[in-house]
XYZ file of C-alpha atoms in Angstrom:
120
model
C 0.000 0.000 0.000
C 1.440 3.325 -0.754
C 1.505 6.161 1.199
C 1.975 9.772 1.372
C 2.240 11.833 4.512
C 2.999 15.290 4.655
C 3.247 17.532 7.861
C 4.696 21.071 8.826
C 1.821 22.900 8.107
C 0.112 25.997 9.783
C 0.090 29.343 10.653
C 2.562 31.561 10.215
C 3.571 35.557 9.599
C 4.077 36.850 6.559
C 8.130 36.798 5.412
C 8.180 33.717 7.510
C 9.481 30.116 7.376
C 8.086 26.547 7.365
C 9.513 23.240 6.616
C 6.791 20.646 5.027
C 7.443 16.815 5.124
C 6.120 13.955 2.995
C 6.914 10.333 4.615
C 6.669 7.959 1.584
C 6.104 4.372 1.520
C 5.202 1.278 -0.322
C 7.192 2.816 -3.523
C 10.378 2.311 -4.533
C 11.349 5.681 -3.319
C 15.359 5.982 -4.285
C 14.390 5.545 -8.231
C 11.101 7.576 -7.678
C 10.340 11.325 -8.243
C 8.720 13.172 -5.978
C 6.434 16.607 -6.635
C 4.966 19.267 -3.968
C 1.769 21.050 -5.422
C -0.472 23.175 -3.518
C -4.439 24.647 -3.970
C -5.225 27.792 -3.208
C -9.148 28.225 -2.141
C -10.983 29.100 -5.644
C -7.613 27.620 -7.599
C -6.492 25.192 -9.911
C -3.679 22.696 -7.942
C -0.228 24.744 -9.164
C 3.135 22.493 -9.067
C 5.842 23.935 -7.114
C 8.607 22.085 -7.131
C 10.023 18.513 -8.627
C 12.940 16.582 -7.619
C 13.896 12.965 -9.412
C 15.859 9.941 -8.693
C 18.958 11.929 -9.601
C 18.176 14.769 -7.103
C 17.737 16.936 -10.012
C 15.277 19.881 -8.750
C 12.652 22.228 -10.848
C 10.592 24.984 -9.068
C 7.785 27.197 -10.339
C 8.702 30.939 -11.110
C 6.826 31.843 -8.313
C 8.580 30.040 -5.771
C 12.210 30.316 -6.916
C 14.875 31.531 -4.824
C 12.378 31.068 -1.922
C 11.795 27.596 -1.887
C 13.885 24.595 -1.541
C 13.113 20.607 -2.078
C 15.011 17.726 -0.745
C 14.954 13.932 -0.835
C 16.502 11.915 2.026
C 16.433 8.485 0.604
C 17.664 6.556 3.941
C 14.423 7.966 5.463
C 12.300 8.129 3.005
C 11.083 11.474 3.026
C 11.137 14.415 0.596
C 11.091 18.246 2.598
C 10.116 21.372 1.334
C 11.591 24.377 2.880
C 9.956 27.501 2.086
C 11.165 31.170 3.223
C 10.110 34.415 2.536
C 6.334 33.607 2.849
C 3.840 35.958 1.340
C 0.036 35.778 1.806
C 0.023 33.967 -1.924
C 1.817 31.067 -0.924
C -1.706 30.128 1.449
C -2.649 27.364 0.482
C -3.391 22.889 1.007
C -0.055 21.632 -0.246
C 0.203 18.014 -1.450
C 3.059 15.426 -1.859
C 2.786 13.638 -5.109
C 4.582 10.503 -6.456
C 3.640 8.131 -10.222
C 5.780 5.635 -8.280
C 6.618 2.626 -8.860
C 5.605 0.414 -6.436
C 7.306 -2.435 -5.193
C 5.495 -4.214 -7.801
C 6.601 -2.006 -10.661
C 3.064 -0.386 -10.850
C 3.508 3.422 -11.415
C 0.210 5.253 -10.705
C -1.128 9.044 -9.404
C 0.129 8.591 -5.450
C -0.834 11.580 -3.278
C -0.815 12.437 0.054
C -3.756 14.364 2.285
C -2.145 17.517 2.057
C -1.326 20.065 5.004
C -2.578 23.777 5.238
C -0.394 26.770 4.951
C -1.721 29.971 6.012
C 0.386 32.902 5.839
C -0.709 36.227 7.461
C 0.050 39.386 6.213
């Protein structure tokens, strides 16, 4: 059974900082990529930020320079460190992963999300 756990979330001052975390299992998480997304209230789910098997990292423009992903694969857990918070980074963000599985079945994994509130 796969899943995906995130915490971190909550309240916190505009210009701030929060670290999110996303516990994976039941995937084969070294060869697996991982993605953060997050909905705003009224919004489409927006992708922030990608990192694959080979650690290599991608970020939406609006999170750049602000935002960093991570992927400790002894723990299995991927971390999203975001500074500089502004009230348009609210939002339910959500850990993502197409696998595989132990089984070698790649699918749409995803994780209950956690709430970020910034206040300005």
């Amino acid at each position: 059974q796969v899943q995906l756990v995130e915490s971190g979330g909550g309240l916190v001052q505009a210009g701030g900082s929060l670290r999110l975390s996303c516990a994976v299992s039941g995937i084969r998480f070294k060869i697996s990529a991982v993605y953060w997304y997050r909905q705003a209230p009224g919004k489409q789910r927006e992708l922030v930020a990608t990192i694959n098997s080979g650690l290599v990292t991608n970020y939406a423009d609006s999170v750049k320079g602000r935002f960093t992903i991570s992927k400790d694969d002894a723990r299995n857990m991927v971390f999203l460190q975001m500074h500089g918070l502004n009230a348009e980074d609210t939002a339910v963000y959500y850990c993502y992963s197409p696998g595989p599985t132990q089984s070698w079945t790649y699918g749409d994994y995803w994780g209950q999300g956690t709430q970020v509130t910034v206040s300005s």
